[in-house]
C-alpha positions as YAML, in Angstrom:
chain: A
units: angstrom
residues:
- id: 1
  name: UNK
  ca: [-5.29, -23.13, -14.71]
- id: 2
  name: UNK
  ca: [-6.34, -21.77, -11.19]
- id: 3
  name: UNK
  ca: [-7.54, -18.51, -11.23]
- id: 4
  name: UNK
  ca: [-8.56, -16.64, -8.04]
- id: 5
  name: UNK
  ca: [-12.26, -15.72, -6.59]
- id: 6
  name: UNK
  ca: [-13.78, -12.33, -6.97]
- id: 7
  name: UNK
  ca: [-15.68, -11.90, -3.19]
- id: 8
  name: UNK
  ca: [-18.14, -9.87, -3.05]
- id: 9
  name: UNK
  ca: [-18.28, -8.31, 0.84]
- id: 10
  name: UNK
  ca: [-21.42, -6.78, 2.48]
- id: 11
  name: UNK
  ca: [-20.76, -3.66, 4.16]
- id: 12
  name: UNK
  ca: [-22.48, -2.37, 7.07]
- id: 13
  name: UNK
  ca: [-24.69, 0.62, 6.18]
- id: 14
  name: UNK
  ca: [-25.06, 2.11, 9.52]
- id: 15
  name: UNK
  ca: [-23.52, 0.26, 13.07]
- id: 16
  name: UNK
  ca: [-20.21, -0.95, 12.32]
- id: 17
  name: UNK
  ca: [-21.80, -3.74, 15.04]
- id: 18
  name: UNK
  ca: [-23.83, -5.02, 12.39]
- id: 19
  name: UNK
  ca: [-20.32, -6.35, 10.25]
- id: 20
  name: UNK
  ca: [-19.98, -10.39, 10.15]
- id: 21
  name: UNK
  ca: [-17.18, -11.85, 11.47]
- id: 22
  name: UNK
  ca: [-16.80, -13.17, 7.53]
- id: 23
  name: UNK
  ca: [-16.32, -9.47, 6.44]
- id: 24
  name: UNK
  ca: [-13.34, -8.92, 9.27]
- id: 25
  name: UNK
  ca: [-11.84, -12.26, 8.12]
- id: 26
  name: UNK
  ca: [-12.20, -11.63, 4.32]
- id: 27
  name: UNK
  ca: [-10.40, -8.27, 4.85]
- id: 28
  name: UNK
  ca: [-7.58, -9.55, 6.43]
- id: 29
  name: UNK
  ca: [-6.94, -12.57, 4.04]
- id: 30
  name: UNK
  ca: [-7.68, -10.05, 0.67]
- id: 31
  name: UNK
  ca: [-4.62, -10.16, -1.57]
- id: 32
  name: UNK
  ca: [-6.62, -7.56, -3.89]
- id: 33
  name: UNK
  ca: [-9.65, -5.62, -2.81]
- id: 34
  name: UNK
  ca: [-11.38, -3.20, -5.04]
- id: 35
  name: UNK
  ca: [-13.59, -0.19, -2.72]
- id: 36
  name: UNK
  ca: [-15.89, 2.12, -3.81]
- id: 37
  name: UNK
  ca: [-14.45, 4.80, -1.66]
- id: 38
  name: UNK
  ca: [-10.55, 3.73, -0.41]
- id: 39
  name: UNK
  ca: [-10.87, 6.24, 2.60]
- id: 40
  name: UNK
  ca: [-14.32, 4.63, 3.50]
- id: 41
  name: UNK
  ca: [-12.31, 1.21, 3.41]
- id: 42
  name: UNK
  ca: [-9.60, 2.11, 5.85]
- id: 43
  name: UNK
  ca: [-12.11, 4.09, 8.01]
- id: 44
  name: UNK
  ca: [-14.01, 0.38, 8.36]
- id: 45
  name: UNK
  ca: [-11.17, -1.52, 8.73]
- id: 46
  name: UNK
  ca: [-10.01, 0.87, 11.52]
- id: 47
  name: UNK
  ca: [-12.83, 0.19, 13.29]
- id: 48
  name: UNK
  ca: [-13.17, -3.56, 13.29]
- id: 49
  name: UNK
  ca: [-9.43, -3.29, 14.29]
- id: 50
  name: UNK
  ca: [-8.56, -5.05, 10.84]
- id: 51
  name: UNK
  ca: [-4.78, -4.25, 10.07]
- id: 52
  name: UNK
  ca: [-5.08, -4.51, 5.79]
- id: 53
  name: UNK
  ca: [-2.40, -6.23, 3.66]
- id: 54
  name: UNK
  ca: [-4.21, -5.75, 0.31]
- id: 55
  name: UNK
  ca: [-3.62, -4.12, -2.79]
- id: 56
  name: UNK
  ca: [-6.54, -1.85, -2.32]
- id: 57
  name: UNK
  ca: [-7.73, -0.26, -5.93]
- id: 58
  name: UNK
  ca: [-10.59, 2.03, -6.05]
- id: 59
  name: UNK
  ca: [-13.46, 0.68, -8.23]
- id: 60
  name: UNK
  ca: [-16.58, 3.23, -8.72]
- id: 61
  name: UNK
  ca: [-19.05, 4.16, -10.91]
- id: 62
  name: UNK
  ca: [-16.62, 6.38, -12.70]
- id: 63
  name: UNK
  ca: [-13.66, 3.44, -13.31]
- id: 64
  name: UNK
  ca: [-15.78, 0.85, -13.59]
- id: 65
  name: UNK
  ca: [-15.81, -0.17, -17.01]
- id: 66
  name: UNK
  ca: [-11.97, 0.37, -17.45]
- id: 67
  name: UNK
  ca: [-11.34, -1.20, -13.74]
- id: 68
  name: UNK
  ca: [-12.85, -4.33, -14.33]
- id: 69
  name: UNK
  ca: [-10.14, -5.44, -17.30]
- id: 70
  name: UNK
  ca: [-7.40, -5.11, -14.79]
- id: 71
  name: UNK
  ca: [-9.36, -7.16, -11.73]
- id: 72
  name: UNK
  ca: [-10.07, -10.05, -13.95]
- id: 73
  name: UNK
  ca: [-6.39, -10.10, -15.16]
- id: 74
  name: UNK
  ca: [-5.86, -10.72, -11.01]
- id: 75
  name: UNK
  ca: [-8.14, -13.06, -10.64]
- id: 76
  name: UNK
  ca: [-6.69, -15.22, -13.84]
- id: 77
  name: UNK
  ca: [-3.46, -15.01, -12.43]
- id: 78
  name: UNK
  ca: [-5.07, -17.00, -9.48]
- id: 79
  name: UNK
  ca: [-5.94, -13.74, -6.74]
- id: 80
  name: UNK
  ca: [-8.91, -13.65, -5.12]
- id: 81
  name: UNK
  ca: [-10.30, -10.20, -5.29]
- id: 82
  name: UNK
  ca: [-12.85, -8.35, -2.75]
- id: 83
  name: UNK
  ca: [-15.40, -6.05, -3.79]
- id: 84
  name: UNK
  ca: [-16.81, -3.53, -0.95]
- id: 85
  name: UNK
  ca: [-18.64, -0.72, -1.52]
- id: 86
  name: UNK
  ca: [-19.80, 2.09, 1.14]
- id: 87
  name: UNK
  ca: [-22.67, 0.15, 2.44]
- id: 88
  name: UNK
  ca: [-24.66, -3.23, 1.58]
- id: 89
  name: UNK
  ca: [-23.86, -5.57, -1.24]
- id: 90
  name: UNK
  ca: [-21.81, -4.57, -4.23]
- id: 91
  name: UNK
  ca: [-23.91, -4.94, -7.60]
- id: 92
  name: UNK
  ca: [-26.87, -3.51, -6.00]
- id: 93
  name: UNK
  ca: [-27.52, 0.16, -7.15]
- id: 94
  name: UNK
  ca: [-23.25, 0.11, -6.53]
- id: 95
  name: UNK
  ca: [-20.63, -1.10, -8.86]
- id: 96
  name: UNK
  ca: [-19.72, -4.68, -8.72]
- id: 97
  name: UNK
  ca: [-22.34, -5.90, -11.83]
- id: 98
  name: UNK
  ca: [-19.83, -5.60, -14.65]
- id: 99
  name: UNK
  ca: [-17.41, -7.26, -13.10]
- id: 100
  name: UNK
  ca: [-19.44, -10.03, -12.12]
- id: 101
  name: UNK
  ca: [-20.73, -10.26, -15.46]
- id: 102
  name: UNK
  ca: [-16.26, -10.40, -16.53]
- id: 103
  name: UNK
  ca: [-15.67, -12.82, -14.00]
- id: 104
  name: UNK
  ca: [-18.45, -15.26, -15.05]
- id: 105
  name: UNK
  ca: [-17.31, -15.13, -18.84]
- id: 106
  name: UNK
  ca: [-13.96, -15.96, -18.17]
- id: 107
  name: UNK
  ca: [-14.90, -19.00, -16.04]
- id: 108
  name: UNK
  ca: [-13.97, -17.22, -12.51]
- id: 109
  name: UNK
  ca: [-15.84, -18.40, -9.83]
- id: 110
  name: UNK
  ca: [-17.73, -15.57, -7.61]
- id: 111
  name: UNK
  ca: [-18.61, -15.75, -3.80]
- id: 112
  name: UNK
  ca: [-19.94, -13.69, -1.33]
- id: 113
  name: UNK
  ca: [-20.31, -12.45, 2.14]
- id: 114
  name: UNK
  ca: [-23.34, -11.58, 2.57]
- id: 115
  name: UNK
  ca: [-24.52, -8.84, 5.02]
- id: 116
  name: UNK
  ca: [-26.58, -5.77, 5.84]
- id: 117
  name: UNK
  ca: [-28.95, -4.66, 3.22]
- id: 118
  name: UNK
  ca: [-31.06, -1.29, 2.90]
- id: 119
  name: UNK
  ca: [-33.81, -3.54, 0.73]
- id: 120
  name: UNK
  ca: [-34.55, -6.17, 2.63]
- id: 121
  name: UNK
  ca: [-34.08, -4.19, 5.97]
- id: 122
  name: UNK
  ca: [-37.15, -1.57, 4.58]
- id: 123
  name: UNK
  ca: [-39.23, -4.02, 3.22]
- id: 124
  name: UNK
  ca: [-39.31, -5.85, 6.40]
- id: 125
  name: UNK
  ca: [-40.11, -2.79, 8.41]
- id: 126
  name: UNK
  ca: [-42.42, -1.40, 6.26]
- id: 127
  name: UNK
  ca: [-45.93, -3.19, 7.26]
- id: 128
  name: UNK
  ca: [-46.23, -3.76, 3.18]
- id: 129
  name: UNK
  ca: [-46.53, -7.30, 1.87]
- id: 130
  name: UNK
  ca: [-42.97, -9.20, 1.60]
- id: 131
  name: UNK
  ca: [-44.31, -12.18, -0.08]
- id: 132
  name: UNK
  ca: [-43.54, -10.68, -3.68]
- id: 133
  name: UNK
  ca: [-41.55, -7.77, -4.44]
- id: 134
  name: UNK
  ca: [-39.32, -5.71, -7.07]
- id: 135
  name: UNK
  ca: [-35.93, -3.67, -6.29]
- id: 136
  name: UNK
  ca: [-36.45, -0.52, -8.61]
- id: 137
  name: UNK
  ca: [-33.24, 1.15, -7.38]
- id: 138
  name: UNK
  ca: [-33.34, 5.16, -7.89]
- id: 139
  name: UNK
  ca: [-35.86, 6.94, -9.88]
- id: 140
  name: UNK
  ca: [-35.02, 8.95, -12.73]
- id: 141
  name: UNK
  ca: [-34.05, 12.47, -11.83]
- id: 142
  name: UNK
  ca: [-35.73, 14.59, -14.79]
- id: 143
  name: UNK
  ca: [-39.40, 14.91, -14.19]
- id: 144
  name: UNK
  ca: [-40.88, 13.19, -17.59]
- id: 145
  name: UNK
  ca: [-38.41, 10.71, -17.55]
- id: 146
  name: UNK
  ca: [-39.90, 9.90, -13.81]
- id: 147
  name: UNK
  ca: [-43.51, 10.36, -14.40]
- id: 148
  name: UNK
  ca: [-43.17, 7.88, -17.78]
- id: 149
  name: UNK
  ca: [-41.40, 5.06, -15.45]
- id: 150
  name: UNK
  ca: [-43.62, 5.03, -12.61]
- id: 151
  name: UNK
  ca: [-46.38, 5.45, -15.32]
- id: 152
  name: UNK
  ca: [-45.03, 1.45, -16.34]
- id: 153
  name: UNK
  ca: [-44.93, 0.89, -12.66]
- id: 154
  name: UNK
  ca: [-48.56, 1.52, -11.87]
- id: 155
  name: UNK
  ca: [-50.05, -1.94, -12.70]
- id: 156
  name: UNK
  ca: [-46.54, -3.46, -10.20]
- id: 157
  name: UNK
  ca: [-49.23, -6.00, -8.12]
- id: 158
  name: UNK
  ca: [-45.53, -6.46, -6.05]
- id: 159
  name: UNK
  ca: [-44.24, -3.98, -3.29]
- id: 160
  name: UNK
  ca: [-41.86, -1.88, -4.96]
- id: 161
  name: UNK
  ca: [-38.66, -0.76, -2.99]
- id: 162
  name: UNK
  ca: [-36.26, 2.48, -4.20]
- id: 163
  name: UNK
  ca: [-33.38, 4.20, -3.37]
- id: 164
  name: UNK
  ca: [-33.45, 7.96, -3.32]
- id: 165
  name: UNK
  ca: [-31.80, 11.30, -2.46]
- id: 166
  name: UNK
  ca: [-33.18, 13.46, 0.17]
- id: 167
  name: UNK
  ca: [-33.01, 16.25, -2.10]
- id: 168
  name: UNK
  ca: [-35.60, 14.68, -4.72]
- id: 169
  name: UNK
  ca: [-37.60, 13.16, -2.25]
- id: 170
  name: UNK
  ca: [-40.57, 15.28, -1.83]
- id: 171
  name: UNK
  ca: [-40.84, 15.17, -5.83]
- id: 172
  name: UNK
  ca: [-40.75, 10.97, -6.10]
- id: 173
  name: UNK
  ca: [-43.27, 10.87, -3.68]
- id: 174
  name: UNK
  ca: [-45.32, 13.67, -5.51]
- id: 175
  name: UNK
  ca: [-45.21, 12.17, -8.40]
- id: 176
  name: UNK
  ca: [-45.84, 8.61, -7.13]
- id: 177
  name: UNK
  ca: [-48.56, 9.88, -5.87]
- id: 178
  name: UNK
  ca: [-50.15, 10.73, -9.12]
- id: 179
  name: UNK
  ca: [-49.13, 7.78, -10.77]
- id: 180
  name: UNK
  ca: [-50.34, 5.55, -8.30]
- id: 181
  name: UNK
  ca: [-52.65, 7.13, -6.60]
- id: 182
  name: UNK
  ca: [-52.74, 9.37, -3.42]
- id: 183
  name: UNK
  ca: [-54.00, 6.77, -1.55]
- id: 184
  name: UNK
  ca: [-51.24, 4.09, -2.53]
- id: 185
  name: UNK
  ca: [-49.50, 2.68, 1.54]
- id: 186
  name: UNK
  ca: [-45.72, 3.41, 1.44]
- id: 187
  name: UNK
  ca: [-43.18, 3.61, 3.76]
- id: 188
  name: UNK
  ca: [-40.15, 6.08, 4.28]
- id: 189
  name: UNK
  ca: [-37.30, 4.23, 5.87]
- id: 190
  name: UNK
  ca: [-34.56, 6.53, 6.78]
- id: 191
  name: UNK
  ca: [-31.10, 6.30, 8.23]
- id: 192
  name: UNK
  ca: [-31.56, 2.46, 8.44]
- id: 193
  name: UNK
  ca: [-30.11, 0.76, 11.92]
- id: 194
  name: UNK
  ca: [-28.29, 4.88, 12.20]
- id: 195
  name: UNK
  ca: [-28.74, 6.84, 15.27]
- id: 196
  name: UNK
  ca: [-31.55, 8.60, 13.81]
- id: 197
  name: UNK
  ca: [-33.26, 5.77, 12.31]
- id: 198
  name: UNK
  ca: [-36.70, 7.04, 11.42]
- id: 199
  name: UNK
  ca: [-39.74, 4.61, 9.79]
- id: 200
  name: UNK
  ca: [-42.74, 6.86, 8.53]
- id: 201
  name: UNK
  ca: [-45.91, 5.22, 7.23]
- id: 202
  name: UNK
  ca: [-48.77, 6.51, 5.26]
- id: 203
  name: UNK
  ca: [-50.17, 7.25, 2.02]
- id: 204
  name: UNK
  ca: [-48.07, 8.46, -0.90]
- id: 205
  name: UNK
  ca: [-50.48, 11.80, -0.35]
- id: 206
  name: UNK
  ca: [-49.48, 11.92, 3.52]
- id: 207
  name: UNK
  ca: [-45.62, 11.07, 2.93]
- id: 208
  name: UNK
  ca: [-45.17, 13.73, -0.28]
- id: 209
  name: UNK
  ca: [-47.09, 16.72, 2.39]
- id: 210
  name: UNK
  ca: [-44.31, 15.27, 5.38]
- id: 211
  name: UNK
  ca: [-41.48, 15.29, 2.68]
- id: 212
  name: UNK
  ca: [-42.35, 18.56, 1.27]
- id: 213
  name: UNK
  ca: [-40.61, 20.30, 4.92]
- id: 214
  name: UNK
  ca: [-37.39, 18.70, 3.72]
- id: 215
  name: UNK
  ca: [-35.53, 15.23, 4.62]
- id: 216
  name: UNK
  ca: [-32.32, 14.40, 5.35]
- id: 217
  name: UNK
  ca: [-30.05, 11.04, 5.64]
- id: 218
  name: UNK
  ca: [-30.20, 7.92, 3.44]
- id: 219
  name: UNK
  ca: [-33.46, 7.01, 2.21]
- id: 220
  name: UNK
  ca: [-35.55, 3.83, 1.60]
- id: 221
  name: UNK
  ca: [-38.64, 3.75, 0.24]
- id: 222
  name: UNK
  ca: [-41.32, 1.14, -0.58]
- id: 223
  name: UNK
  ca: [-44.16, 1.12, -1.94]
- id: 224
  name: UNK
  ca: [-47.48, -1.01, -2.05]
- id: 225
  name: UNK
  ca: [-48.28, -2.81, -5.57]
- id: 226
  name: UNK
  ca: [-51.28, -1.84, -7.17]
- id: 227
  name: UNK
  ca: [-54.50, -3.35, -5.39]
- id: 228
  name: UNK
  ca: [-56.99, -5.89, -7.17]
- id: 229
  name: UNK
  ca: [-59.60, -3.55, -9.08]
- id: 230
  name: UNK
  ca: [-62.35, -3.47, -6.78]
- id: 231
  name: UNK
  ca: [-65.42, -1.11, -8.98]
- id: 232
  name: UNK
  ca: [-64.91, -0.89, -12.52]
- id: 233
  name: UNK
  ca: [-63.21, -2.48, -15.03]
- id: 234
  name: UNK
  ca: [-64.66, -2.50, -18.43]
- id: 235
  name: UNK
  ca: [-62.68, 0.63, -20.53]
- id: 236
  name: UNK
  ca: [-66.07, 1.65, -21.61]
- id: 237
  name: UNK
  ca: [-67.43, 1.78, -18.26]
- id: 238
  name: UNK
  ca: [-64.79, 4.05, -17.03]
- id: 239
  name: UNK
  ca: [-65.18, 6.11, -19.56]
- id: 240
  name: UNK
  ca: [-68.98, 6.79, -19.49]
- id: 241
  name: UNK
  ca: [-67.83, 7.60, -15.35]
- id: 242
  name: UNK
  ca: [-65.91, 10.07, -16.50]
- id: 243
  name: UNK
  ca: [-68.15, 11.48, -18.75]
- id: 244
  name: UNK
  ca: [-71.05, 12.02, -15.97]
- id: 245
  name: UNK
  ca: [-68.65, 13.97, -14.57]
- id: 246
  name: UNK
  ca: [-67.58, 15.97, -16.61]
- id: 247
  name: UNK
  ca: [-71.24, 16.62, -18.06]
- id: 248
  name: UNK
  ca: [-71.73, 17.84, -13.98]
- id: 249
  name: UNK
  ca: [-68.81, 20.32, -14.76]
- id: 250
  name: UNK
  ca: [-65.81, 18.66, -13.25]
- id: 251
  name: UNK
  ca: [-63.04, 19.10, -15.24]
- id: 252
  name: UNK
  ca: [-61.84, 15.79, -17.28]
- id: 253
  name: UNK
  ca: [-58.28, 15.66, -15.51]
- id: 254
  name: UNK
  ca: [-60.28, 15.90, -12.06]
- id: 255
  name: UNK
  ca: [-62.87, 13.62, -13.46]
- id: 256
  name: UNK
  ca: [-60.32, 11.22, -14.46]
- id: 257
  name: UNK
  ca: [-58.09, 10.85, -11.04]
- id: 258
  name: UNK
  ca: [-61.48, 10.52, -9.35]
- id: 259
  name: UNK
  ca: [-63.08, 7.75, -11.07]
- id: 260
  name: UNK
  ca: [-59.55, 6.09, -10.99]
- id: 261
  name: UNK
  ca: [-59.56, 6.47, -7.29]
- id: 262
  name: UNK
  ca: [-62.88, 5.15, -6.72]
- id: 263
  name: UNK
  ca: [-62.38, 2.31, -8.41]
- id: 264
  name: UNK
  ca: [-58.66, 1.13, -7.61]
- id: 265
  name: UNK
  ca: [-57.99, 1.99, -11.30]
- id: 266
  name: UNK
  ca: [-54.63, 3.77, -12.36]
- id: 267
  name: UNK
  ca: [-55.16, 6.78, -14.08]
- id: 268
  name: UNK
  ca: [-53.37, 5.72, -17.26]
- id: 269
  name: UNK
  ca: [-56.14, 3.11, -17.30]
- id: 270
  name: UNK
  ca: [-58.95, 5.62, -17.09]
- id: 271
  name: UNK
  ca: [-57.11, 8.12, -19.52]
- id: 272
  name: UNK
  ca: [-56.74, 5.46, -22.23]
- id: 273
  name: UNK
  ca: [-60.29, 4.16, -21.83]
- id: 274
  name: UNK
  ca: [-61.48, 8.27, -22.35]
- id: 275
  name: UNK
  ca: [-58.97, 8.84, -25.02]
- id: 276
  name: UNK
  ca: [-60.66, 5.39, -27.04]
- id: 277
  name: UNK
  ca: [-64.33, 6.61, -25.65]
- id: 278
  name: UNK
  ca: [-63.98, 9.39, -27.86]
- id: 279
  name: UNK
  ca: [-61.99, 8.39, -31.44]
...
């Protein structure tokens, strides 16, 4: 039996200049093409003078689970199928994963287009490493649930890249900032290859203070991995740091973030080796 290929497009996600001549030609030779916004689709196609023939189904984070059923049942009957979303690759922090994961079980073969991305775009900007590196896609939105993931996250040796919302901005950045340290490089990459393309470097400290005005646009951030310990290491060294201070009347949270500062510790680290210190 010959089924069809699922196609997985890159969309621009700023210039419409930046679309490959792949993308134009895949849109025009589509029998099926699944978007993540249909109006976003036809806007696109509009404006790389594409004239589209396809069945065009919306497929979103809301359908996605009871779209994909019906796409692989296209591609089995041997249609290709195109998956765009708004901007960069499907599957990344956008829907196309499932149906990748469909596709693959039922022997469908899966290609892509490749194109503009947000991740690699940042990272490359940034000034951070690009050697090694993790995609951590959006943060959790409720505070605990935030602080206990970058809280995993502060031993990452690899730059880290998100996504996140303006609106929570200032409050990632805040509370990266205590997980990893104030002092911990980033980068805010916003409105990639837009009009009002911005790049802002600094600490975490510096960026959360900038952020704390209010942001707008599409936003990119990455983030330095944690640095090799340079002072101590030993639990029970930390520890006795911490108590000096504290015995000097700084209070043990203080004491805590600055004895993990000083000594490119994170302050889970130095909280653990205080908490053990003391049973």
């Amino acid at each position: 039996m010959t089924t069809g290929t699922l196609v997985l497009a890159a969309a621009p996600i700023g210039r419409v200049e930046d679309a490959s001549v792949r993308l134009r030609e895949a849109l025009l030779d589509a029998p099926v093409i699944a978007a993540e916004d249909t109006r976003r689709l036809r806007r696109l196609a509009g404006e790389l003078g594409v004239e589209l023939t396809a069945r065009i189904v919306s497929y979103n984070d809301v359908n996605e689970r009871t779209r994909a059923a019906g796409l692989v049942e296209e591609l089995l009957a041997g249609r290709d199928v195109l998956v765009i979303t708004d901007a960069g690759m499907p599957g990344v922090s956008d829907p196309g994963y499932r149906l990748v994961r469909a596709a693959v079980a039922e022997g469908v073969p899966v290609s892509v287009v490749p194109g503009p991305s947000a991740v690699t775009a940042a990272l490359a900007v940034s000034g951070l490493p690009t050697d090694r590196f993790c995609f951590e896609g959006f943060a959790p939105r409720k505070a605990g649930e935030r602080a206990r993931r970058f809280g995993v996250l502060a031993d990452e040796p690899r730059t880290m890249v998100f996504f996140e919302s303006p609106r929570r901005l200032a409050a990632t950045l805040a509370a990266m900032a205590d997980a990893f340290g104030a002092g911990r490089p980033a980068a805010v990459c916003r409105e990639l290859t837009k009009t009002y393309e911005e790049i802002r470097r600094g600490t975490l400290g510096e960026l959360a203070a900038w952020a704390d005005g209010g942001v707008l646009g599409e936003i990119t951030l990455v983030v330095g991995g944690a640095p090799e310990p340079a002072g101590l290491s030993d639990p029970a060294d930390l520890a006795a740091a911490v108590a000096v201070r504290e015995e000097a009347g700084t209070p043990r949270k203080q004491a805590i973030a600055d004895v993990a500062r000083e000594n490119g510790a994170p302050k889970r680290v130095v909280y653990d080796a205080v908490v053990k210190a003391r049973k």
